[in-house]
Coordinates of C-alpha atoms in Angstrom, one line a residue:
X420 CA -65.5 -105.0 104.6
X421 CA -64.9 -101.3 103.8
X422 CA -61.6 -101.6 105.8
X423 CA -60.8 -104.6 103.1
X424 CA -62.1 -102.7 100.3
X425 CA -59.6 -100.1 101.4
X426 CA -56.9 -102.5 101.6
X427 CA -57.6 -104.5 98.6
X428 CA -58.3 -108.2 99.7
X429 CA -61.8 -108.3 99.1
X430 CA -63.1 -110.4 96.2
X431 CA -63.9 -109.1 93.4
X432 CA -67.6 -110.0 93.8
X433 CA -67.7 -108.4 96.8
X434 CA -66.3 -105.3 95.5
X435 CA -69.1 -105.2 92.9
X436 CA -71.6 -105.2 95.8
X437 CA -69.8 -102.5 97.9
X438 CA -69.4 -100.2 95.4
X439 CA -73.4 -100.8 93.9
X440 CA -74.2 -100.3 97.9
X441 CA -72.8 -97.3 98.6
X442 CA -74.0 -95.9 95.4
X443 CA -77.3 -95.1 97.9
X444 CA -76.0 -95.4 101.1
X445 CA -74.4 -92.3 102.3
X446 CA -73.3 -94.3 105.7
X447 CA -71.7 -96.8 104.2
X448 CA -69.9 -94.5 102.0
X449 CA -68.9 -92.4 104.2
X450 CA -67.3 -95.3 106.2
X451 CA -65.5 -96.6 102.7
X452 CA -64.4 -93.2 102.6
X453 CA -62.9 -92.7 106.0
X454 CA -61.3 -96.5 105.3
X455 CA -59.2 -95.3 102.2
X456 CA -58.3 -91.8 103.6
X457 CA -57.0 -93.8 106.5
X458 CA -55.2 -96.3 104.5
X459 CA -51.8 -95.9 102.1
X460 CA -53.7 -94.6 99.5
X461 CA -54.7 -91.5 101.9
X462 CA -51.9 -89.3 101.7
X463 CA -52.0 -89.3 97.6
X464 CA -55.6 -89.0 97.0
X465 CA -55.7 -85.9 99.6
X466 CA -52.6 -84.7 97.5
X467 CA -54.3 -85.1 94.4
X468 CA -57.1 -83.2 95.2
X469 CA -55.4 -80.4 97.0
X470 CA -53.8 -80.0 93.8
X471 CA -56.9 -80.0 91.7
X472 CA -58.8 -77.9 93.1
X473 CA -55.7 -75.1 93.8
X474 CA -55.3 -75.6 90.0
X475 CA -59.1 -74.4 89.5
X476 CA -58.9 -71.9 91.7
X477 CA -61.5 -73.5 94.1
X478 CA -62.0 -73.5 97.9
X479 CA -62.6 -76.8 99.3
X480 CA -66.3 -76.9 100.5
X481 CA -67.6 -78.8 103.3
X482 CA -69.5 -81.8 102.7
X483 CA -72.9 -81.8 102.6
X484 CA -74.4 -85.5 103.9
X485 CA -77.1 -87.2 101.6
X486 CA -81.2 -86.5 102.8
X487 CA -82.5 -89.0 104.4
X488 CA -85.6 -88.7 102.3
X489 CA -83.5 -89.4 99.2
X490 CA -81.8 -92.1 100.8
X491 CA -85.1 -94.0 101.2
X492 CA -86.2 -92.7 98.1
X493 CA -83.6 -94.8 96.6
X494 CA -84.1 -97.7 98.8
X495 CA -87.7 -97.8 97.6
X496 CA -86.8 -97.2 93.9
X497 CA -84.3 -100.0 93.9
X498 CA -86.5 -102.4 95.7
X499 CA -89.4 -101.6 92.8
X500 CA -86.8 -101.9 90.4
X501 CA -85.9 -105.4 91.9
X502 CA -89.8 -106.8 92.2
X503 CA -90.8 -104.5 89.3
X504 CA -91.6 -107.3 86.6
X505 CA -93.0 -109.4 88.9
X506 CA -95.8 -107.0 90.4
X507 CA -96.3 -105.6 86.8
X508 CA -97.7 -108.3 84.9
X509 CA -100.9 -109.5 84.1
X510 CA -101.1 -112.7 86.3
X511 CA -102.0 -109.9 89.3
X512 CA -105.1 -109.0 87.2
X513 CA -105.5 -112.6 86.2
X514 CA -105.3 -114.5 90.0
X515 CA -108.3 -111.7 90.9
X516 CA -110.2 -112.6 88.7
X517 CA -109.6 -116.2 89.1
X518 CA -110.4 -115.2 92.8
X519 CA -113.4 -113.1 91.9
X520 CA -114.6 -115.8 89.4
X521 CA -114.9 -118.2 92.1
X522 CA -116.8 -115.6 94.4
X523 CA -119.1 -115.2 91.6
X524 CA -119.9 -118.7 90.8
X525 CA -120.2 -119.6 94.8
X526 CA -122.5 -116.7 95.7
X527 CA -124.2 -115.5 91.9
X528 CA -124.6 -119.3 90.7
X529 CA -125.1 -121.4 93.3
X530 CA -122.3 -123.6 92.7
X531 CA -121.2 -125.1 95.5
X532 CA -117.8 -126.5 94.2
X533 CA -116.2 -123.3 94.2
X534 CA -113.9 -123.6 96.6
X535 CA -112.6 -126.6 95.5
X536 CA -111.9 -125.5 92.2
X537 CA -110.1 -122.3 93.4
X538 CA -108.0 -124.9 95.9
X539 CA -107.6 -127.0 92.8
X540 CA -105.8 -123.8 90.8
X541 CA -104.4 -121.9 93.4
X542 CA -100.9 -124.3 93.6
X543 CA -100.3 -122.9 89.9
X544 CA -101.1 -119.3 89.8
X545 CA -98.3 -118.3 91.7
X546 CA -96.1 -119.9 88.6
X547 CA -97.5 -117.4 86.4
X548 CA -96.1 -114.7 88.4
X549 CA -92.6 -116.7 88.1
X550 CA -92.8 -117.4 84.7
X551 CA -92.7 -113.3 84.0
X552 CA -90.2 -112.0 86.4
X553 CA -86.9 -113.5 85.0
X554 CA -85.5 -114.4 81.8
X555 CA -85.3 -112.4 78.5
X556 CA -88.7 -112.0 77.7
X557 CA -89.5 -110.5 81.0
X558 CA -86.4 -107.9 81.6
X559 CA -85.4 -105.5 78.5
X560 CA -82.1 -105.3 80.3
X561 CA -82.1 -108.9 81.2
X562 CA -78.4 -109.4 79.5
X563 CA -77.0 -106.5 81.6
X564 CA -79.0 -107.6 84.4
X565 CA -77.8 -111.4 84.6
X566 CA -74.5 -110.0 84.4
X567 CA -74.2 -107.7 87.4
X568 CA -73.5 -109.2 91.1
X569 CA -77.8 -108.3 91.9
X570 CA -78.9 -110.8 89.3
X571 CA -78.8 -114.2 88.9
X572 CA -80.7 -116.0 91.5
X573 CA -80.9 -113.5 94.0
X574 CA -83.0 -111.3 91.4
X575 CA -85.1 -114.5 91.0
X576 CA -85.6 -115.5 94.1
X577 CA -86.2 -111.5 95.6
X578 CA -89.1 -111.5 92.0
X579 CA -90.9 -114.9 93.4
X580 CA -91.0 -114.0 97.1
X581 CA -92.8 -110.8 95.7
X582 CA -95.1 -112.7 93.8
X583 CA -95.9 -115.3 96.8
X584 CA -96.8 -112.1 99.1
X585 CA -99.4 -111.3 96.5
X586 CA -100.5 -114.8 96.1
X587 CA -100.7 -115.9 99.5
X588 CA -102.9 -113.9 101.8
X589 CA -105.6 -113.2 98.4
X590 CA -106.0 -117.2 97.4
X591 CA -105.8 -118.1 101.1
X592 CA -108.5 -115.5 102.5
X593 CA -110.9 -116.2 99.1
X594 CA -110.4 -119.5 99.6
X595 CA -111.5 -119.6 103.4
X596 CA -114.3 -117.4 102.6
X597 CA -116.1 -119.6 99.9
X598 CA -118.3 -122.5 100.9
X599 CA -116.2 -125.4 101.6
X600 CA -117.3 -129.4 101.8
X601 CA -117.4 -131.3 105.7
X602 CA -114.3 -132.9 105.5
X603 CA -112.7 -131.5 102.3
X604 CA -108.8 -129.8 102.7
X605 CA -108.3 -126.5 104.4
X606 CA -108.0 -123.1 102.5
X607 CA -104.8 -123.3 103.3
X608 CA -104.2 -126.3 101.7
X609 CA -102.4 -125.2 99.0
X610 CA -99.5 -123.5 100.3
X611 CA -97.1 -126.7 100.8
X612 CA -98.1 -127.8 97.3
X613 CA -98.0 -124.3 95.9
X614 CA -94.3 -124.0 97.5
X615 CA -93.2 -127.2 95.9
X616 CA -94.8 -126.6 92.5
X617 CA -93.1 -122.8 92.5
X618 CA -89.8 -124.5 93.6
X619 CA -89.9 -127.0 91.2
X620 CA -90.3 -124.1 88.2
X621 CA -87.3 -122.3 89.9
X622 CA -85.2 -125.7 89.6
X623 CA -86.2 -127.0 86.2
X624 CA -85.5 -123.0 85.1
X625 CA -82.1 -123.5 85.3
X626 CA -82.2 -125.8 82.7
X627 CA -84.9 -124.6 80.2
X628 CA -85.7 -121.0 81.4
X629 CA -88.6 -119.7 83.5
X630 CA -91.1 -119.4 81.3
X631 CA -90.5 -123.2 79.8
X632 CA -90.4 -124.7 83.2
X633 CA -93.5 -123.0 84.8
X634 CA -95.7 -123.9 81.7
X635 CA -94.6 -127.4 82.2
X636 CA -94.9 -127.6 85.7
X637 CA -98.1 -125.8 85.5
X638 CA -99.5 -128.2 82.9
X639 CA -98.4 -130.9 84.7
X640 CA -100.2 -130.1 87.8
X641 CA -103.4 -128.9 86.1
X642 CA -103.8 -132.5 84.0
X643 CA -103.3 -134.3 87.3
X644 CA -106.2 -132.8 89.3
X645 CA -108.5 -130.8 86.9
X646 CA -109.4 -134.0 85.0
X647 CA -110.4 -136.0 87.8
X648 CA -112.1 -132.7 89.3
X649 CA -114.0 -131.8 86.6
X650 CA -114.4 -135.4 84.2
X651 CA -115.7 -137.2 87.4
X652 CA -118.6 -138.6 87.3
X653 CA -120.1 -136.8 90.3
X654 CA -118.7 -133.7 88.7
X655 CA -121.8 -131.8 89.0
X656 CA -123.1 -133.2 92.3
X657 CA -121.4 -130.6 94.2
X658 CA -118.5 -129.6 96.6
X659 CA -118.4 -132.9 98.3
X660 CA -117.4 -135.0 94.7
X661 CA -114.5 -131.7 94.5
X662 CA -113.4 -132.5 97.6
X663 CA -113.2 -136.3 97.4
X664 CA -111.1 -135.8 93.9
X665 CA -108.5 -133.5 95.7
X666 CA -108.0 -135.1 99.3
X667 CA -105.4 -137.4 97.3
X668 CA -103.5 -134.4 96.9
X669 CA -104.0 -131.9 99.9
X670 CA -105.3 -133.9 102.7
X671 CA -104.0 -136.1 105.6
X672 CA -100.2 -136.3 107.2
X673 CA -99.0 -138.1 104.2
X674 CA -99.6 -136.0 101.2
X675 CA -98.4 -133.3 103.0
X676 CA -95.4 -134.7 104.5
X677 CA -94.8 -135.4 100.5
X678 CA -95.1 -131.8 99.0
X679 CA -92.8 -130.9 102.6
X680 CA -90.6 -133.4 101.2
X681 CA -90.3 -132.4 97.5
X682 CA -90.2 -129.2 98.6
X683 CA -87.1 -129.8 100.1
X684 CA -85.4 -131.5 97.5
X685 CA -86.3 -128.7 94.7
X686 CA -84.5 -126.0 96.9
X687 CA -81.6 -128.6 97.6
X688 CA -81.9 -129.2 93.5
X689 CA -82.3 -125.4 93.1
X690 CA -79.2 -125.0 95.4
X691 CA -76.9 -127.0 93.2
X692 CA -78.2 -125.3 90.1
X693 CA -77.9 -121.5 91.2
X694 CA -75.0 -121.0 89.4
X695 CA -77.2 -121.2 86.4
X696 CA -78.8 -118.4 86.7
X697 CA -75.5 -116.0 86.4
X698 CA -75.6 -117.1 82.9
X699 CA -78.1 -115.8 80.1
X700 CA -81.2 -117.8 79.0
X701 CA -81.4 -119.8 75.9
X702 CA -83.6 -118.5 73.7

């Protein structure tokens, strides 16, 4: 690609990445560098600096390579800036304590339906997380942001896998560490589900924004199993009614093979729709 750069056939897309990339990347910019001095332009940019610095009355120094410590500094920096509004909002705080709650009503209360509730949740917290990571209410530089080659989807997509490392391992280990019925789904239950659900936000977002879609999806969801869950009428009887009310939607071959399936068809959907994303919001 730097040989390309050099030689001006790479798209201009492309040339938007190379030139943010070596921005950081001494390496890479020092191959870019040895590209264009080898290229045509060579001769005149060596000329044109010869006769710059002979006009200032200035000795050419020799070039001093970036630290490595900075280099990484920036690496990190960038990848913070990248994940930033997705690690920085309140749904962190609020999926602990939705974790902690549980903990608290298994052990402190007695209630023995604890894990199913936090299996009966857990599909939609990660949509939280989604919900503020892209779009204008989440970014104060969203408009320059969606506009640059690092935005878009890839911005979105970089956000939610951030959020979905913090989701994962907390809901799953809380969730195998509560009480849980004979017979009643897995901890890890929830993950095809919770996969589907967050592609499902990522998909309708291109149509309505992230924050429209997630609340919807997320309501959905939440009417279809916290109703039966809690307005059963074994509701109080204890994990084994929780568990009864959300085999339907976790347990066995086929209702797993389902969320696999639309799954599948959200990222095909999402796919389609990424060009979307390069475009602002509506409001």
């Amino acid at each position: 690609m730097a040989l390309r750069y050099a030689g001006g056939s790479v798209p201009e897309t492309d040339a938007w990445s190379l030139e943010k990339h070596v921005e950081s990347c001494a390496d890479c910019a020092a191959r870019v560098s040895a590209a264009v001095r080898a290229g045509a332009a060579g001769p005149v940019l060596a000329a044109v600096r010869s006769d710059l610095l002979s006009s200032l009355g200035h000795r050419p120094a020799p070039v001093v390579a970036t630290a490595v410590a900075g280099s990484r500094l920036g690496r990190w920096a960038r990848l913070w800036w990248a994940v930033g509004p997705a690690l920085r909002g309140s749904w962190v705080v609020a999926v602990v304590l939705v974790v902690g709650g549980a903990f608290g009503l298994a052990h402190g209360a007695g209630f023995r339906g604890a894990g199913s509730l936090l299996l009966a949740v857990s599909p939609v917290l990660p949509l939280a997380g989604v919900a503020v990571s892209y779009g204008r209410h989440a970014d104060p530089l969203f408009e320059i942001t969606a506009a640059t080659p690092s935005g878009g989807l890839r911005l979105l997509l970089t956000r939610t896998a951030a959020v979905l490392a913090v989701c994962v391992p907390l809901l799953t280990a809380g969730g195998a560490l509560l009480p849980r019925a004979a017979g009643g789904p897995g901890a890890a239950a929830w993950l095809l589900p919770g996969l589907a659900l967050t592609l499902a936000a990522l998909a309708l977002g291109s149509f309505v924004g992230c924050r429209a879609a997630a609340a919807t999806v997320g309501g959905g969801w939440l009417l279809a199993v916290t109703g039966p869950l809690l307005g059963g009428p074994d509701a109080g009887a204890g994990s084994g009614s929780g568990a009864a009310a959300l085999a339907p939607y976790f347990s066995g071959s086929a209702a797993q093979g389902g969320w696999a399936a639309a799954a599948l068809a959200c990222a095909a959907l999402l796919t389609l729709r990424r060009r979307s994303f390069d475009h602002l919001e509506p409001r």
